[in-house]
Tab-separated table of C-alpha atoms and ligand atoms in Angstrom:
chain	number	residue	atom	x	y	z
A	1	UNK	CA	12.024	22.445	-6.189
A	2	UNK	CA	11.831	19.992	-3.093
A	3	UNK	CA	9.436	17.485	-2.571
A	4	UNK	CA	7.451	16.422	0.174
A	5	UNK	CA	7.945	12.656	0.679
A	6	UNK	CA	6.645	9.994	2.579
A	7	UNK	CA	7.905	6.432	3.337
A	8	UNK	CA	5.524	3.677	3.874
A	9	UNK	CA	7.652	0.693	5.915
A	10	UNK	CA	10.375	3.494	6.861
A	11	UNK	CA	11.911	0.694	9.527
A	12	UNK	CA	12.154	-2.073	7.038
A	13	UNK	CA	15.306	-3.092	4.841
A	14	UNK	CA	13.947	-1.363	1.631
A	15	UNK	CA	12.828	1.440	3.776
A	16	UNK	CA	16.202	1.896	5.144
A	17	UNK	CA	17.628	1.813	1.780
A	18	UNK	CA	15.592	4.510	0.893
A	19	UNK	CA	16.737	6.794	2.933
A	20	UNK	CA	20.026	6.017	2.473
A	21	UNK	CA	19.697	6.429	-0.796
A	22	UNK	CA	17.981	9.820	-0.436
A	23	UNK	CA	20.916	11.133	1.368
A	24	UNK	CA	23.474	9.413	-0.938
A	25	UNK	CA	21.800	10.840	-3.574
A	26	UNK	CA	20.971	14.586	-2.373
A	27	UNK	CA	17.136	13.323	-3.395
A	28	UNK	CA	15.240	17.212	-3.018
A	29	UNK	CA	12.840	16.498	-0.117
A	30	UNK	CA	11.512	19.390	1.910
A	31	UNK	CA	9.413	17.085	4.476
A	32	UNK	CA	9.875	13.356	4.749
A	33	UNK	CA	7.270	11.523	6.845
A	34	UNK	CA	8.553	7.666	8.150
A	35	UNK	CA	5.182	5.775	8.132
A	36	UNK	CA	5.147	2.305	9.836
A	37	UNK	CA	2.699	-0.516	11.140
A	38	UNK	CA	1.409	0.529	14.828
A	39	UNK	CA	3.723	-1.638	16.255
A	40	UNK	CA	6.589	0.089	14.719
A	41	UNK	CA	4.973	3.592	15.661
A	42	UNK	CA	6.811	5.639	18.007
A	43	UNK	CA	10.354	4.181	17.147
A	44	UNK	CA	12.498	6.881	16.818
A	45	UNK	CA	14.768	7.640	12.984
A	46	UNK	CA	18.294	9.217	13.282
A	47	UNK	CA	18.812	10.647	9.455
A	48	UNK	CA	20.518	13.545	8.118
A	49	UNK	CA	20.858	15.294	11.967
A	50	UNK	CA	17.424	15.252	12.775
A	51	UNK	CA	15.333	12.831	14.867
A	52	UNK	CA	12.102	11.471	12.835
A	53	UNK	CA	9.382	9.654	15.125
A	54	UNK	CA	8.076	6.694	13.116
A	55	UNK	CA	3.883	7.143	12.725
A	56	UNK	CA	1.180	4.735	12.489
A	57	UNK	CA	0.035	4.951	8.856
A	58	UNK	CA	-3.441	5.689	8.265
A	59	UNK	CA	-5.384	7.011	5.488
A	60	UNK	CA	-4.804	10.710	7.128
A	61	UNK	CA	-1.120	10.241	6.433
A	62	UNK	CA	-0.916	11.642	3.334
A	63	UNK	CA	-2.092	14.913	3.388
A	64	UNK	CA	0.139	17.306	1.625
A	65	UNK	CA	2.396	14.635	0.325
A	66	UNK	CA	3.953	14.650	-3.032
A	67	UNK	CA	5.573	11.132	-3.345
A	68	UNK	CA	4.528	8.309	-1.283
A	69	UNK	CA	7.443	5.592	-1.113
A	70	UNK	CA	5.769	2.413	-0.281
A	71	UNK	CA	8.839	-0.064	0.782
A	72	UNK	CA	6.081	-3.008	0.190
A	73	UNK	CA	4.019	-5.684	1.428
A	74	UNK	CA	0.177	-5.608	2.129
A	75	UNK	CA	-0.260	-2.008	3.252
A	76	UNK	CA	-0.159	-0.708	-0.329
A	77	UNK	CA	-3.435	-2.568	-0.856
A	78	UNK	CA	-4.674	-0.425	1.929
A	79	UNK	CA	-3.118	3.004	1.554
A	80	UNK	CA	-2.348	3.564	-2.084
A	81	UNK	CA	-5.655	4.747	-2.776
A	82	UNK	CA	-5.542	7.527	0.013
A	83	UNK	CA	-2.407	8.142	-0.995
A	84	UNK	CA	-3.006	9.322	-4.702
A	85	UNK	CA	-6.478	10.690	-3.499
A	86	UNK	CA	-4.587	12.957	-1.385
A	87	UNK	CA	-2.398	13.886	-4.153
A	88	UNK	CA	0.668	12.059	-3.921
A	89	UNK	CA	2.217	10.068	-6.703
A	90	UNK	CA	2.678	6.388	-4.967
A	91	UNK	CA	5.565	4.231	-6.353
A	92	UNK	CA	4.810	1.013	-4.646
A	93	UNK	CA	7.606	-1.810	-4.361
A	94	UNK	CA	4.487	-4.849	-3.450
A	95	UNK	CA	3.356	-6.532	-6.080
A	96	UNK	CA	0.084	-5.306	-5.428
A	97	UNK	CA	-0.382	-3.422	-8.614
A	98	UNK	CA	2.414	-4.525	-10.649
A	99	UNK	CA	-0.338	-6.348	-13.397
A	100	UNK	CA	-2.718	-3.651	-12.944
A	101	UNK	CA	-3.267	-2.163	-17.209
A	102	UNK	CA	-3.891	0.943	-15.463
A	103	UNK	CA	-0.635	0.898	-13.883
A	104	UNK	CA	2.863	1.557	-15.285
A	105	UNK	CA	5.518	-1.219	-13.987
A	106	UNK	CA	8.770	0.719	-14.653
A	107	UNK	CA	12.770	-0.163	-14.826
A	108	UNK	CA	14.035	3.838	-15.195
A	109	UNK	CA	16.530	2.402	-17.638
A	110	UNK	CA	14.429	0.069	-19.299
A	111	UNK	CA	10.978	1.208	-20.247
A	112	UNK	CA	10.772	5.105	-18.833
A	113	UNK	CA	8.078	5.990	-21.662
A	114	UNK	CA	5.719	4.327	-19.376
A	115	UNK	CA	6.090	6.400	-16.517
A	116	UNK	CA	4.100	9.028	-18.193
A	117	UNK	CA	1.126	6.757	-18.665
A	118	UNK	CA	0.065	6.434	-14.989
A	119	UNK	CA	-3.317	7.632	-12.587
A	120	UNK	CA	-0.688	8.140	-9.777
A	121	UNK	CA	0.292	4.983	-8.659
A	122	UNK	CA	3.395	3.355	-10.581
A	123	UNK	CA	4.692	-0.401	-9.779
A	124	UNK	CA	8.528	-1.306	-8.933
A	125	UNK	CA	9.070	-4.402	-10.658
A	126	UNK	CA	10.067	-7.667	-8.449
A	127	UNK	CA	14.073	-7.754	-7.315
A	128	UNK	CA	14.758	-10.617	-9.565
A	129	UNK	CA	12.867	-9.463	-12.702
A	130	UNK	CA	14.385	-6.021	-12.852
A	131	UNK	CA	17.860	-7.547	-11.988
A	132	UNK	CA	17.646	-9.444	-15.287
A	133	UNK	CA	15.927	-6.752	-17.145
A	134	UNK	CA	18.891	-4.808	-16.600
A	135	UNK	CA	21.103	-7.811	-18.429
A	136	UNK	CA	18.518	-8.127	-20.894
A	137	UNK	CA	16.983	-4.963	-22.368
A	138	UNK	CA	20.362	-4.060	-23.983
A	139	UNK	CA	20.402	-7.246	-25.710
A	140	UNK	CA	16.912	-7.314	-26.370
A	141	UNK	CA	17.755	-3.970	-28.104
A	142	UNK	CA	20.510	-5.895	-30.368
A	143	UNK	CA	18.490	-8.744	-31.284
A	144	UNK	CA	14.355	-9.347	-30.388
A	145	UNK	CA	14.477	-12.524	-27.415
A	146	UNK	CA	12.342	-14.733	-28.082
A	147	UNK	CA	12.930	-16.878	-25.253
A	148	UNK	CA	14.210	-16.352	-21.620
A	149	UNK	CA	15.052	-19.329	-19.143
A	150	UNK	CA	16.216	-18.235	-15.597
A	151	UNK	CA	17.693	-20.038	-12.832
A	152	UNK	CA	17.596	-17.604	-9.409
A	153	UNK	CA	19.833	-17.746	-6.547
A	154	UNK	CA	17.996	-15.384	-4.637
A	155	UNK	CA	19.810	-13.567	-1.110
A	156	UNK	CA	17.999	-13.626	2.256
A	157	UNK	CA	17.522	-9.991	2.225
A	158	UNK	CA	14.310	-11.114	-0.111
A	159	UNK	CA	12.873	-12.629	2.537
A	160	UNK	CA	13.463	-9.163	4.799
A	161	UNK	CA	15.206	-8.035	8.186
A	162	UNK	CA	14.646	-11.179	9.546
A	163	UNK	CA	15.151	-13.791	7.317
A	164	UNK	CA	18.790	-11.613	7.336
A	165	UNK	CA	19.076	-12.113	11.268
A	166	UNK	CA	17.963	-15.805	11.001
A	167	UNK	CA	20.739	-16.566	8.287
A	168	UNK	CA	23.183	-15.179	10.453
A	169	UNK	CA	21.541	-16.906	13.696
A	170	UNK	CA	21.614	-20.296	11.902
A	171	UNK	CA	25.110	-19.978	10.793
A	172	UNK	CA	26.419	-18.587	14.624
A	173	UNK	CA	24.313	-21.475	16.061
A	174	UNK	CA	26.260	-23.984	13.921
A	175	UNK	CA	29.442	-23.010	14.407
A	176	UNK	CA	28.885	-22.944	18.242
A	177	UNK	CA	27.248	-26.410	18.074
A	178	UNK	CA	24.129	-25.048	19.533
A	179	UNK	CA	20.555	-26.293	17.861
A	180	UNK	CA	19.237	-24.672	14.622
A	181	UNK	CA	16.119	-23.321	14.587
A	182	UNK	CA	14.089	-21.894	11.599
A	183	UNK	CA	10.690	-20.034	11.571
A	184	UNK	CA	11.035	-17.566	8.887
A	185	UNK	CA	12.218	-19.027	5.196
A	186	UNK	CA	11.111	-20.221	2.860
A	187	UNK	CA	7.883	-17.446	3.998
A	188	UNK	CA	6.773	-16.958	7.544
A	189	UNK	CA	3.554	-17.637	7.233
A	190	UNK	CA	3.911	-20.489	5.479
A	191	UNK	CA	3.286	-24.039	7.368
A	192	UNK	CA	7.234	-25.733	6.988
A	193	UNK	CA	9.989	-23.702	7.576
A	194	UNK	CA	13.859	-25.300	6.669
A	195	UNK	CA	17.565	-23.963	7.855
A	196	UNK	CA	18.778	-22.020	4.960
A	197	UNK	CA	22.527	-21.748	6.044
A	198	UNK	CA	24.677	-24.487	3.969
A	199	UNK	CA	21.419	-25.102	2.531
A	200	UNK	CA	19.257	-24.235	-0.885
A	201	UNK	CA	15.487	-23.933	-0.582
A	202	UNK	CA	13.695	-24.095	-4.152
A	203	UNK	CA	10.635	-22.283	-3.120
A	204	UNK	CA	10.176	-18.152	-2.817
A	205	UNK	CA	6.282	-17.389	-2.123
A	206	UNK	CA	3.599	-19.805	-2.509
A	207	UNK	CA	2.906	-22.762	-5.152
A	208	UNK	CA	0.257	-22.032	-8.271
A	209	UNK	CA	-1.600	-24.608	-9.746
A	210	UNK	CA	0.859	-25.045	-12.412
A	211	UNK	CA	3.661	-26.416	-10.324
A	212	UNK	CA	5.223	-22.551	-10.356
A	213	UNK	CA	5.781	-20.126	-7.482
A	214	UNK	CA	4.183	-16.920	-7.257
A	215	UNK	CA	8.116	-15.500	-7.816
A	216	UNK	CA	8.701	-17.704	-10.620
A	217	UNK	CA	5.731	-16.232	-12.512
A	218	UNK	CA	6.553	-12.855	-11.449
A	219	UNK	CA	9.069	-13.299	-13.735
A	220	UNK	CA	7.673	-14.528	-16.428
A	221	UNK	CA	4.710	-12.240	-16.342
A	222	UNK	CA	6.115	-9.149	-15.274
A	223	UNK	CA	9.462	-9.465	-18.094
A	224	UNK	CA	6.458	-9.491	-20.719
A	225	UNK	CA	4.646	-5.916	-19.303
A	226	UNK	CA	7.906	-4.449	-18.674
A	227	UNK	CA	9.017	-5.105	-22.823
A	228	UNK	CA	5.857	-4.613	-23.796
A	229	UNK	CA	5.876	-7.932	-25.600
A	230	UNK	CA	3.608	-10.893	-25.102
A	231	UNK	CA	5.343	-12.514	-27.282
A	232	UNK	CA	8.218	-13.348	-25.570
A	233	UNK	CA	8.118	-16.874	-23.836
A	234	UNK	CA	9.912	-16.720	-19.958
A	235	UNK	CA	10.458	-19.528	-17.320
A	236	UNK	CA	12.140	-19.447	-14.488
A	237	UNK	CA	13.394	-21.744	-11.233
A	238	UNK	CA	13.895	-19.341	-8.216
A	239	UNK	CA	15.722	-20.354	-4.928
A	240	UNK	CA	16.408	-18.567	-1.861
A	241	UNK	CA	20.507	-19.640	-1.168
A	242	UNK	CA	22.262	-18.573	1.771
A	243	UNK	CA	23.697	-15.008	0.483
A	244	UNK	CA	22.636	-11.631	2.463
A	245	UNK	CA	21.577	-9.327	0.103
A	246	UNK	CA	22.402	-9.959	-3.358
A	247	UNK	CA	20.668	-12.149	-5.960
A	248	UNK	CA	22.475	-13.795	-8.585
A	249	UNK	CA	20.483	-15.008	-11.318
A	250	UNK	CA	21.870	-17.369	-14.686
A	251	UNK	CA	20.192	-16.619	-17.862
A	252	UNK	CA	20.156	-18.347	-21.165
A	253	UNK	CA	18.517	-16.297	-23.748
A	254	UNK	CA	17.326	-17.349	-27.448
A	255	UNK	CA	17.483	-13.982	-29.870
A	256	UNK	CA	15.990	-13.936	-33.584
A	257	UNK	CA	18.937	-13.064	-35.034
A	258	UNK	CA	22.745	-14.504	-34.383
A	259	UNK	CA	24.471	-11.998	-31.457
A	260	UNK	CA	27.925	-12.831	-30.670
A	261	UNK	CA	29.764	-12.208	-26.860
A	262	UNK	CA	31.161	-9.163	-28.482
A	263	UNK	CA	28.457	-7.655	-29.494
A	264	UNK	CA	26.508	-8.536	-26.071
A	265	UNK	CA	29.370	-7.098	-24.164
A	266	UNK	CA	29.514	-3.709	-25.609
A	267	UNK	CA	25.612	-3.874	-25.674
A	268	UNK	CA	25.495	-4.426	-21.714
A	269	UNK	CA	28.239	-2.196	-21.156
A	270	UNK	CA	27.156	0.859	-22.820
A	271	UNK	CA	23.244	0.340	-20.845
A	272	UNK	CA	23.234	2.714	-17.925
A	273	UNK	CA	23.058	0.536	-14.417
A	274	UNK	CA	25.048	-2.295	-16.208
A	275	UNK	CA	28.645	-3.350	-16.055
A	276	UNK	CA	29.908	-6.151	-17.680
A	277	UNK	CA	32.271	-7.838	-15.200
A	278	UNK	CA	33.347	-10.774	-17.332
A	279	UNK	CA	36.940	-12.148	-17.618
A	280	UNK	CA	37.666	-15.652	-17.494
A	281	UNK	CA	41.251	-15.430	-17.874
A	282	UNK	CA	41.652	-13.290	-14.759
A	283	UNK	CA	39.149	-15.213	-12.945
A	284	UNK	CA	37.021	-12.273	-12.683
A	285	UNK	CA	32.913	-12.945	-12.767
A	286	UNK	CA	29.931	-11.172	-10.737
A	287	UNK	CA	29.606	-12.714	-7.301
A	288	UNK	CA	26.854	-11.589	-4.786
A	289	UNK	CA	29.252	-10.691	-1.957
A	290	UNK	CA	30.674	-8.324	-4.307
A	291	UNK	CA	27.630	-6.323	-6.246
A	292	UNK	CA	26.093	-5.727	-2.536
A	293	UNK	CA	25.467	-2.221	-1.613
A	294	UNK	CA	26.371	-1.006	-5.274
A	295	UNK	CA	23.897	0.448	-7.904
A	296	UNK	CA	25.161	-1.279	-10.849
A	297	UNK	CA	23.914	-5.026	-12.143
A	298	UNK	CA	27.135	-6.642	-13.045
A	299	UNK	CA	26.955	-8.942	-16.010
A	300	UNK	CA	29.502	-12.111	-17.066
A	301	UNK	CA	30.157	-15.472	-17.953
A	302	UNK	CA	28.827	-14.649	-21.422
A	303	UNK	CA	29.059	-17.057	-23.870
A	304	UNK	CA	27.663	-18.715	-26.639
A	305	UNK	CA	25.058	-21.604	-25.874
A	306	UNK	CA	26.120	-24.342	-28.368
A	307	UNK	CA	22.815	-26.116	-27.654
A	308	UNK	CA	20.183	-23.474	-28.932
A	309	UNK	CA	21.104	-21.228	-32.416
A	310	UNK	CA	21.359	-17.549	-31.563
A	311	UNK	CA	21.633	-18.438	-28.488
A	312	UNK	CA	23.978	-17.185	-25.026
A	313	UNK	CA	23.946	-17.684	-21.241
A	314	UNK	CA	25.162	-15.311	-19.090
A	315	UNK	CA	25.463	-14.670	-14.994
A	316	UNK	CA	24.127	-11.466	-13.520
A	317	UNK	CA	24.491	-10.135	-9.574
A	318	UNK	CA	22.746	-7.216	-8.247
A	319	UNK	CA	21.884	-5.843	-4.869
A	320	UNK	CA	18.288	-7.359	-3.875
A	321	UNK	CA	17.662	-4.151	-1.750
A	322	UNK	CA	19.516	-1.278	-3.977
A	323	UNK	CA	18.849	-1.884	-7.285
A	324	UNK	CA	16.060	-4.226	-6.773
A	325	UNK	CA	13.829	-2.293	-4.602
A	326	UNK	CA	14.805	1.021	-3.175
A	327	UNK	CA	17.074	2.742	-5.674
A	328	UNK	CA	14.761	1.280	-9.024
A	329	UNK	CA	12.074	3.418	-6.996
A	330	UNK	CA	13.958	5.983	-6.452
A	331	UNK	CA	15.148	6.492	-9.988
A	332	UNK	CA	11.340	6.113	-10.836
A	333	UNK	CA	10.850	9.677	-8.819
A	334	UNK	CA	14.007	10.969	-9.890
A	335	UNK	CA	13.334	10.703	-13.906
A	336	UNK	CA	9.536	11.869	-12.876
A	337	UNK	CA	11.413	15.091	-11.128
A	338	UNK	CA	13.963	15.693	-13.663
A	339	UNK	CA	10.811	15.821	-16.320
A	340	UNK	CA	8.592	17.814	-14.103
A	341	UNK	CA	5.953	15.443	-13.679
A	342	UNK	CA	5.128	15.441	-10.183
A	343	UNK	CA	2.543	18.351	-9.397
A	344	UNK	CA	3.586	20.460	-6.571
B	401	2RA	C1	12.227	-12.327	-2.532
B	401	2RA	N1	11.635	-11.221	-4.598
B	401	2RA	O1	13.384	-12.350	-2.967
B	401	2RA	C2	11.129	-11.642	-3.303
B	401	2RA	C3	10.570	-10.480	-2.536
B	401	2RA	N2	11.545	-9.503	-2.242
B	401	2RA	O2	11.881	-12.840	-1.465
C-alpha cells in the first residue's frame, strides 16, 4: 500500500528532515504535497527526481490526504482540524495538542499502545522530552522512577533555520572581528535577544508564573503523559548552548528499587533507538557533534549517584531534528502502517 502524504512546514528544518527521512527510509508515499506559509508558496522542492512546488496551506489542502506531517509551530492550531476532517491522520510536532486527553503523545519505542487510542490527530513529544524518554523508559522498565532531575544543553537547531544561520553568523563575525548582532535566540519574538556563540542562554520559550519556562515544564508534564504516571515527580533547567543540532541533556534519576550501572547498561542497550556509548577508560562518552544526523540516542557517563539511594546520573545526546522531531513522527506513521491503522 502507499500513502498519500502531506507536509505542513515542508521548507523548514524538521520539514526537511522529513523528507529526508522518507527517502532514507523508502517511507510508501504515492503523492506527497509540500505545504508552506504564503510566503514560502511557490518555492520550488528538488526530492527523489521530481520538482515539488511548495503551496500555500489552506483548509482545502487536505483533500484526499492520508497522513498530514505537520513539522510544527502555530499552523497546527489552524489546520489540524481540516486536516482529520478531510480524513487524514495528523501527527503534529507543535505542542499544540501534546496535553490534549483526547490526544495520544507518542515515543514509537516508548508508549506505542497509545497510538491506537487517537480521533486522528496524535502529538510528537518535545525534542528534549523524548530524547530522555529514550534513556529512561528502559530503566523505568527495570526499576519504577520516582524522581527525574534534568539539566538541558539544548542545540540551535531548536530554535530553527535561523537561529542555525545566526550561530554560524555570530561565530564568522567574531572571528573576522566584525560586530555581533543577535535578533533571533533566546525566541524571536521575544523583547531581549543575546549572542549565543561562546555563550549559554538559560531560557528556551517564555517564563510561567512559577519561575519555569514553557520547555522546562514540557518536560515535566509531558514525561508524566508519555509513562502514564502522575506519580512521577520531574524538574528540569533547559539552556540553549552553542551546538547545531544536537541536544545533550544530564539526568539524575531516583528508582524504587537499587539498579546498578550494569544492569542500566544492558537495560539501555537492549531498548530499540538507544545505544549506550559509555567508556571512561577509552575516553569514549556521547557528544552532540557526534549523535547529529543519526537515529539512535546515545547514552553514558552512567554511574551511581552517591548522594540519593537507588540513585544514577547519566549523559544522553540525540539529534534535535532526527530523533527529536522528524524521524519520532515518522516512526509514529510507520508503526500505524505496519499495523494497518491508517484508512485508505
Ligand atoms: C527548542 N524544544 O529546542 C524547543 C523547540 N524545538 O527550541
Amino acid at each position: 500500500k502507499k500513502y498519500n502524504v502531506a507536509i505542513l512546514g515542508a521548507t523548514g528544518a524538521v520539514g526537511q528532515e522529513f523528507l529526508n527521512l522518507i527517502e532514507e527510509r523508502n517511507f510508501p508515499f504515492a503523492d506527497l504535497k509540500m505545504l508552506a506559509s504564503k510566503r514560502s508558496a511557490g518555492k520550488k522542492i528538488q526530492f527523489m527526481g521530481k520538482e515539488y512546488t511548495v503551496e500555500e496551506t489552506t483548509e482545502n489542502s487536505f483533500e484526499g490526504v492520508d497522513i498530514a506531517l505537520f513539522a510544527g509551530g502555530g499552523a497546527s492550531k489552524v489546520f489540524a482540524k481540516p486536516a482529520v476532517d478531510a480524513g487524514a491522520v495528523v501527527i503534529d510536532n507543535s505542542s499544540a495538542f501534546r496535553m490534549d486527553p483526547e490526544v495520544p503523545l507518542v515515543v514509537p519505542e516508548v508508549n506505542p499502545e497509545a497510538i491506537a487510542k487517537h480521533k486522528g490527530i496524535i502529538a510528537n513529544p518535545n525534542c528534549s522530552t523524548i530524547i530522555m524518554l529514550m534513556a529512561l523508559k528502559p530503566l523505568y522498565d527495570v526499576s519504577k522512577i520516582k524522581r527525574v532531575v534534568v539539566s538541558t544543553y539544548q542545540a540551535v537547531s531548536g530554535g530553527g533555520k535561523e537561529a542555525m544561520a545566526e550561530l554560524e553568523q555570530q561565530v564568522d563575525d567574531i572571528v573576522n572581528g566584525r560586530e555581533v548582532t543577535a535578533n533571533i535566540l533566546p525566541g524571536a519574538a521575544l523583547k531581549k535577544h543575546y549572542q549565543i556563540a561562546f555563550n549559554l542562554i538559560p531560557q528556551i520559550d517564555v517564563f510561567q508564573d512559577n519561575l519555569y519556562t514553557k520547555e522546562e515544564m514540557k518536560m515535566v508534564n509531558e514525561t508524566k503523559k508519555i509513562l502514564d504516571d502522575p506519580d512521577i515527580r520531574v524538574t528540569a533547567t533547559t539552556i540553549r548552548v552553542p551546538v547545531y543540532r544536537s541536544h545533550a541533556e544530564s539526568v539524575n534519576i531516583e528508582f524504587e528499587d537499587e539498579v546498578s550501572v550494569e544492569a542500566a547498561r544492558k537495560a539501555i542497550d537492549a531498548f530499540p533507538g538507544a545505544v549506550v556509548n559509555d567508556n571512561p577508560d577509552e575516553q569514549e562518552y556521547p557528544m552532540p557533534l557526534f549523535t547529529s544526523g543519526k537515529d539512535d540516542v546515545e547514552v553514558g557517563r552512567i554511574r551511581k549517584d552517591f548522594s540519593c539511594d537507588n540513585a544514577l546520573n547519566l549523559w544522553c545526546c540525540g539529534d534535535q531534528i532526527r530523533k527529536g522531531a522528524a524521524l519520532n513522527a515518522l516512526q509514529i506513521a510507520e508503526y500505524m502502517i505496519e499495523h494497518d491503522m491508517i484508512k485508505k
